[in-house]
Short mmCIF file of C-alpha atoms in Angstrom, two decimals:
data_model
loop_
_atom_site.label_atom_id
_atom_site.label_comp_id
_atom_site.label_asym_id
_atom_site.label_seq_id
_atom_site.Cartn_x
_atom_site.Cartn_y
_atom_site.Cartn_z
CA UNK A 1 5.86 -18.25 -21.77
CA UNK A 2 7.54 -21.84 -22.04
CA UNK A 3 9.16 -21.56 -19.22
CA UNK A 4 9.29 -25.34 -16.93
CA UNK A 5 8.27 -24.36 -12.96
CA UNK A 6 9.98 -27.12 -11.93
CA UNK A 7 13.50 -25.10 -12.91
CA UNK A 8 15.06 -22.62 -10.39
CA UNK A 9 16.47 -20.18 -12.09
CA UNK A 10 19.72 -19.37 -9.86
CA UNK A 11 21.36 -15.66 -9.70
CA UNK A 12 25.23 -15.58 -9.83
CA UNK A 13 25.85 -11.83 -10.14
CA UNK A 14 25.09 -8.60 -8.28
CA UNK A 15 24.80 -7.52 -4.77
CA UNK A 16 22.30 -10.84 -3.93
CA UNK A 17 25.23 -13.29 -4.79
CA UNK A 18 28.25 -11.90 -3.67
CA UNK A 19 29.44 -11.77 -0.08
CA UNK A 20 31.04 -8.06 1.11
CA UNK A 21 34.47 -9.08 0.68
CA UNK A 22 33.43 -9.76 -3.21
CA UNK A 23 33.55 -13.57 -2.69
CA UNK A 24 30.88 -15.38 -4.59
CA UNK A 25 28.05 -16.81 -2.10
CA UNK A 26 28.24 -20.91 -1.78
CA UNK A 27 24.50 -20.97 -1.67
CA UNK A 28 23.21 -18.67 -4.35
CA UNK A 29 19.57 -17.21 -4.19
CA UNK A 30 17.15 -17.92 -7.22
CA UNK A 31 15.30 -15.32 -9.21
CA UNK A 32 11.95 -15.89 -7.00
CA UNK A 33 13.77 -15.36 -3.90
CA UNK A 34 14.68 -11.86 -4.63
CA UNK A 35 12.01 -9.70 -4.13
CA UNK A 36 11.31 -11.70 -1.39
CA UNK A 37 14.20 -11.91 0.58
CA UNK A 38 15.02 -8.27 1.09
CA UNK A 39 12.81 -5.01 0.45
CA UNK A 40 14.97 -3.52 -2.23
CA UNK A 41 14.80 -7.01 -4.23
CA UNK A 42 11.73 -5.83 -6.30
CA UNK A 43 13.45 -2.98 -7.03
CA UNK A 44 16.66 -4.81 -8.14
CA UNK A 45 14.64 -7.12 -10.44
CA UNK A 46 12.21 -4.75 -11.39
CA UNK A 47 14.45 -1.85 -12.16
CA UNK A 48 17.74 -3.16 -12.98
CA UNK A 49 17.54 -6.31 -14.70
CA UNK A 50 14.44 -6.03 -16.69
CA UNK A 51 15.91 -3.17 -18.30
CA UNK A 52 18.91 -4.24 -21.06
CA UNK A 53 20.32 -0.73 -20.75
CA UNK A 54 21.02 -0.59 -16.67
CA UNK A 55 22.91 -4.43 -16.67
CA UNK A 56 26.12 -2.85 -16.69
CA UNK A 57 27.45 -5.07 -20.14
CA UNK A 58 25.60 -7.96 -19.02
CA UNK A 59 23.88 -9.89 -21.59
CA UNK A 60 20.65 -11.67 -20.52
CA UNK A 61 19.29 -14.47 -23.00
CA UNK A 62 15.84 -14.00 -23.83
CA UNK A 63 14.47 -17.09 -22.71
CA UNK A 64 15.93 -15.81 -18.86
CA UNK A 65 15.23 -12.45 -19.87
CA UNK A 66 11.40 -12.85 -20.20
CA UNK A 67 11.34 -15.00 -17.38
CA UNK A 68 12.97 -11.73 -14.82
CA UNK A 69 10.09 -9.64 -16.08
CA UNK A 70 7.35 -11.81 -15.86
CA UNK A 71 8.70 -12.27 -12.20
CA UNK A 72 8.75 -8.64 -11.17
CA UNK A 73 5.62 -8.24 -12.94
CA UNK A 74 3.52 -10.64 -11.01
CA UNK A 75 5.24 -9.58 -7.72
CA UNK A 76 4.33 -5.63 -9.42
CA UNK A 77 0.63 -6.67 -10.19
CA UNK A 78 0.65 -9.44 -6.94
CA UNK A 79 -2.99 -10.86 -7.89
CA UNK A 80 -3.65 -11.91 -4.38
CA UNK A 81 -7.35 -11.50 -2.72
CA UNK A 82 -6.45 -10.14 0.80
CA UNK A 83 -9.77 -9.70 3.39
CA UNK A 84 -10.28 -6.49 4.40
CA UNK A 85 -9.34 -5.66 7.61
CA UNK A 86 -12.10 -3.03 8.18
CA UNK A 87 -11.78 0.16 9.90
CA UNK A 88 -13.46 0.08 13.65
CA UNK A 89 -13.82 -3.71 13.83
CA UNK A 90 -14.47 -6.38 11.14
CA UNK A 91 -15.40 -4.96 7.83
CA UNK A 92 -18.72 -4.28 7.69
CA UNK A 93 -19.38 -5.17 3.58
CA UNK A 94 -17.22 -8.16 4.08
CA UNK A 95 -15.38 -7.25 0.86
CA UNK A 96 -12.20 -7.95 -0.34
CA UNK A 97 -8.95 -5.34 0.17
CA UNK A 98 -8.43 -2.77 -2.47
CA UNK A 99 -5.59 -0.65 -0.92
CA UNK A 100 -2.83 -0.80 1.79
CA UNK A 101 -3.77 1.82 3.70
CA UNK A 102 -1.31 3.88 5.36
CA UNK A 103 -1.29 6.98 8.18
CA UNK A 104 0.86 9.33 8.16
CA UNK A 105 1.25 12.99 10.42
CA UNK A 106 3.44 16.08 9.26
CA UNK A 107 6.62 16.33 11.75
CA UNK A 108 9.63 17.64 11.81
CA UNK A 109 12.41 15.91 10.59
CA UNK A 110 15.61 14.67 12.46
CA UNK A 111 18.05 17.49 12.82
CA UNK A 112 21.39 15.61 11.34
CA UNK A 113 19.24 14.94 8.33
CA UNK A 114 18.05 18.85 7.66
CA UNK A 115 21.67 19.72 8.28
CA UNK A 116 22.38 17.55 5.34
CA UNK A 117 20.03 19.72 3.32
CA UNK A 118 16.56 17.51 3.91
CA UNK A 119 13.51 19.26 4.29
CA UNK A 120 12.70 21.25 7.85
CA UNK A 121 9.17 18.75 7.81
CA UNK A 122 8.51 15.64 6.47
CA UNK A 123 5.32 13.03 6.75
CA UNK A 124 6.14 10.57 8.78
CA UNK A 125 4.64 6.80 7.64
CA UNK A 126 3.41 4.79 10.50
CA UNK A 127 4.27 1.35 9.06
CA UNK A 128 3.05 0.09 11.99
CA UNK A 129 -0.71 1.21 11.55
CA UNK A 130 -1.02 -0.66 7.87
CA UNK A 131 -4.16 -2.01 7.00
CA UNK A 132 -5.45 -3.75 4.05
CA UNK A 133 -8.89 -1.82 3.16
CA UNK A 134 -11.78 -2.36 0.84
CA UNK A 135 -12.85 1.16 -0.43
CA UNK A 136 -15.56 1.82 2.28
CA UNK A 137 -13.00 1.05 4.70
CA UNK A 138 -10.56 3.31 3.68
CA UNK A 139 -13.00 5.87 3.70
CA UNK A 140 -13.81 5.81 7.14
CA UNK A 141 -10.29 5.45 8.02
CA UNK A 142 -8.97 8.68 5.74
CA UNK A 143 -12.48 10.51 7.89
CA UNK A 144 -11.22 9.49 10.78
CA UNK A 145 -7.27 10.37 10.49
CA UNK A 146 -8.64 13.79 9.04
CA UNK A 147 -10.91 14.38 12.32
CA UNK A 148 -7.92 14.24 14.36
CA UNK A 149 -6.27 17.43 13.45
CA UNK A 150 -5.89 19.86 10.46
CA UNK A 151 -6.07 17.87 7.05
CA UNK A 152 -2.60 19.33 6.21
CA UNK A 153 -1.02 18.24 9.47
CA UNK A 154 -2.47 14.25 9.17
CA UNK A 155 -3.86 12.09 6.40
CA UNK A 156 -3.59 8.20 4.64
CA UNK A 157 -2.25 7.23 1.94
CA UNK A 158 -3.87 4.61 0.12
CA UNK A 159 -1.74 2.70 -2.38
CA UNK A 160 -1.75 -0.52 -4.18
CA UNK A 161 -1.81 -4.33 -2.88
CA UNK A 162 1.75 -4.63 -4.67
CA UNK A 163 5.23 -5.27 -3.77
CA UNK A 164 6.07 -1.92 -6.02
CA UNK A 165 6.07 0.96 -3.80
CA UNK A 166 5.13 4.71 -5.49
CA UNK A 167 8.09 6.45 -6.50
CA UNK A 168 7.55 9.48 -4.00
CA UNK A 169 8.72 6.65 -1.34
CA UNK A 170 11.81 5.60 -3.44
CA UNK A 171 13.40 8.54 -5.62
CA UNK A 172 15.14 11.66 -4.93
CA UNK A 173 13.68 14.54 -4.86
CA UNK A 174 10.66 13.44 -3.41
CA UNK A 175 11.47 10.89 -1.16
CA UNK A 176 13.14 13.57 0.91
CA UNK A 177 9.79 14.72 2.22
CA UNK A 178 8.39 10.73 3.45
CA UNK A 179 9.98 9.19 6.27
CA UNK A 180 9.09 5.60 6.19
CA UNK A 181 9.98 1.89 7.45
CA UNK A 182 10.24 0.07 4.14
CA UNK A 183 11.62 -3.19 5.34
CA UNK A 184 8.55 -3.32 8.18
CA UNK A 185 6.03 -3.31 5.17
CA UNK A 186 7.99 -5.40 3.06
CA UNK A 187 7.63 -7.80 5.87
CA UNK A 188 4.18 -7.46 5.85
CA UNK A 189 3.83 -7.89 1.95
CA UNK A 190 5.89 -11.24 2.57
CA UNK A 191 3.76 -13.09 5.27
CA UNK A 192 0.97 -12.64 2.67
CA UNK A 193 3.25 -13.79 -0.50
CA UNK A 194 4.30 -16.87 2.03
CA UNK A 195 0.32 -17.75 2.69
CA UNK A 196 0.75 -18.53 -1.45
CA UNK A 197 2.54 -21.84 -0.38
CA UNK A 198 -0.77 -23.07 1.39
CA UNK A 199 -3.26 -20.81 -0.76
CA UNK A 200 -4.06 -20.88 -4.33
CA UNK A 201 -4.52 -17.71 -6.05
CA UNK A 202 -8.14 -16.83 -5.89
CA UNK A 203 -8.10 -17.61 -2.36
CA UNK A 204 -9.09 -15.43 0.14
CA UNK A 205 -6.00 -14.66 2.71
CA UNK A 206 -6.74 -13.19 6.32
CA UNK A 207 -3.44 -10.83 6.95
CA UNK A 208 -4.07 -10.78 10.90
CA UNK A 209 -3.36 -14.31 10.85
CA UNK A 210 -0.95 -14.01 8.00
CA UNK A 211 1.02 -11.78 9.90
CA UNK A 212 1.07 -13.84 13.70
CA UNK A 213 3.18 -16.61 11.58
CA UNK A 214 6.65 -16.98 11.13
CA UNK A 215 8.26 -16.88 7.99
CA UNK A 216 11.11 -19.80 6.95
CA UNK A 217 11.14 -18.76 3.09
CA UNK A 218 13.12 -21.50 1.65
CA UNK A 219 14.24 -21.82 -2.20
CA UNK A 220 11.52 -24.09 -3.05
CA UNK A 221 8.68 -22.38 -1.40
CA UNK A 222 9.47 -18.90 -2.81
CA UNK A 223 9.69 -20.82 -6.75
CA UNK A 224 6.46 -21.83 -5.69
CA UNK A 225 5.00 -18.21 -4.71
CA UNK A 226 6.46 -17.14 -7.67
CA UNK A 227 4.95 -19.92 -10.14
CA UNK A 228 1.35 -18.90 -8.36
CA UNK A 229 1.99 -15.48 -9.30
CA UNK A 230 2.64 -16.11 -12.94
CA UNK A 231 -0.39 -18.05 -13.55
CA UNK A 232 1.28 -21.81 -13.55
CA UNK A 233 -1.06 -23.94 -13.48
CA UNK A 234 -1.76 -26.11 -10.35
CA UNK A 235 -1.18 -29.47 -12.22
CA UNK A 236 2.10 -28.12 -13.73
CA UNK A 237 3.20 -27.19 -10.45
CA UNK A 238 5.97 -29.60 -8.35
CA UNK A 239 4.76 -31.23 -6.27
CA UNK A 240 7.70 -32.15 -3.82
CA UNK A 241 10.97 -30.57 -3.48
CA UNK A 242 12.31 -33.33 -5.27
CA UNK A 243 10.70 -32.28 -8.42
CA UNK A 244 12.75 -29.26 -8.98
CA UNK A 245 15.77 -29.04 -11.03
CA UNK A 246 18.14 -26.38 -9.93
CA UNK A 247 19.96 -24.78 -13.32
CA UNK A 248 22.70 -22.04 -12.37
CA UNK A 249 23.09 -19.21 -14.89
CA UNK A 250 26.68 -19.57 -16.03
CA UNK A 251 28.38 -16.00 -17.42
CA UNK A 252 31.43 -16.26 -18.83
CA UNK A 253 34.07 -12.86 -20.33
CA UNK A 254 33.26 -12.95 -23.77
CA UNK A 255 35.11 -11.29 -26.61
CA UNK A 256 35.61 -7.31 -26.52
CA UNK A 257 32.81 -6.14 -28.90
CA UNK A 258 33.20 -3.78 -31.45
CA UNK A 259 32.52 -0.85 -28.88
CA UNK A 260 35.63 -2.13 -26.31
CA UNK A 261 32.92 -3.36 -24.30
CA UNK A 262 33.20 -6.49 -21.83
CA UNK A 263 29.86 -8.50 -22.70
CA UNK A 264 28.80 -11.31 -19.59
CA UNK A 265 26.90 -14.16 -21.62
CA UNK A 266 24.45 -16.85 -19.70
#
């Protein structure tokens, strides 16, 4: 992909850019910041502007085109080595995580919600007991969830090291029956992403300290997660925050098309 890593890409449309009264945002996020920044912002590049259909008569270049899915890609694929966190202590193969590993127990679900036409029971997620497991240590944990009452009543869910959650968590009808804190494990996925900034990819990341550090994401640092991601190399990569260039995408109203369309050009 020819694409320069010392260039942020700035976004100037869309729910990221815009303040709630409509006004546009004096300090507009770049394309690396928005999966990043808020835990539907994988979604919003992944789903919505790498598709030409959903962008609403907007008109993407190719160049900036490629360059949005190659982004949600590497934040889909995230090819970062995370140490396992083991399951009753430190892991005992000392291997690298495979799977987030999540618990979950079957409970009944808020009353306003089944009134609304949810589902009597849902699972509820415990964000909050996430752990990053090789596959040995998943399997203890999954034995040991299951020894604590019926297997249909309490389980895991092991999915992958990726920013893209499953689409049971995210789309109706299914997400109805999965209760679950998305922002809390977004938060988690990004105090790993931010460990990028000090790590190079092939690097071995410990999440417990990962996650006892607070995150400043600025501009700069989340181009430079992002670059990681999609392979730059480490001698193409800026090395100051001087090196970037900042380029905003300009759209202008084009001509009505053929169709009666409005087309937004870059």
């Amino acid at each position: 992909m020819a694409y320069d890593p010392r260039t942020i890409i700035k976004l100037n449309f869309g729910k990221y850019a815009r303040e709630e009264n409509g006004k546009l945002k004096e300090h507009l996020p770049s394309m690396a910041q928005i999966p990043l920044i808020d835990y539907r912002g994988f979604s919003y590049l992944d789903g919505y502007l790498s598709k030409p259909e959903k962008t609403d008569r907007i008109v993407i270049e190719p160049h900036d085109l490629e360059y949005v899915q190659a982004n949600a890609r590497a934040f889909r694929e995230f090819p970062v080595r995370i140490k396992c966190e083991g399951a009753h202590g430190a892991c005992e193969k000392k291997d690298i995580a495979r799977h987030l590993v999540l618990s979950y127990d079957r409970t009944y679900n808020h009353p306003k919600k089944v009134e609304k036409g949810g589902p009597e029971r849902i699972n509820q997620i415990h964000a909050e007991q996430s752990y990053f497991c090789c596959e040995y240590c998943a399997g203890v944990r999954e034995t040991d969830k299951r020894s604590e009452r019926d297997i249909e009543e309490s389980g895991i869910l092991k999915l992958k090291i990726s920013f893209k959650l499953p689409d049971f968590f995210t789309e109706f009808p299914e997400k109805l029956n999965w209760n679950i804190d998305r922002a809390e494990l977004h938060g988690k996925f990004r105090k790993i992403a931010y460990q990028l900034t000090k790590h190079k990819i092939g690097d071995t990341i410990d999440s417990v300290l990962a996650a006892k550090e607070r995150v400043i994401l600025t501009e700069y640092a989340a181009q430079e997660i992002a670059n990681k991601l999609l392979g730059i190399r480490e001698s193409d990569l800026p090395c100051k925050n001087e090196d970037y260039s900042i380029r905003k995408l300009k759209w202008h109203l084009s001509d009505v098309n053929q169709r009666g369309q409005y087309s937004f050009n870059f």
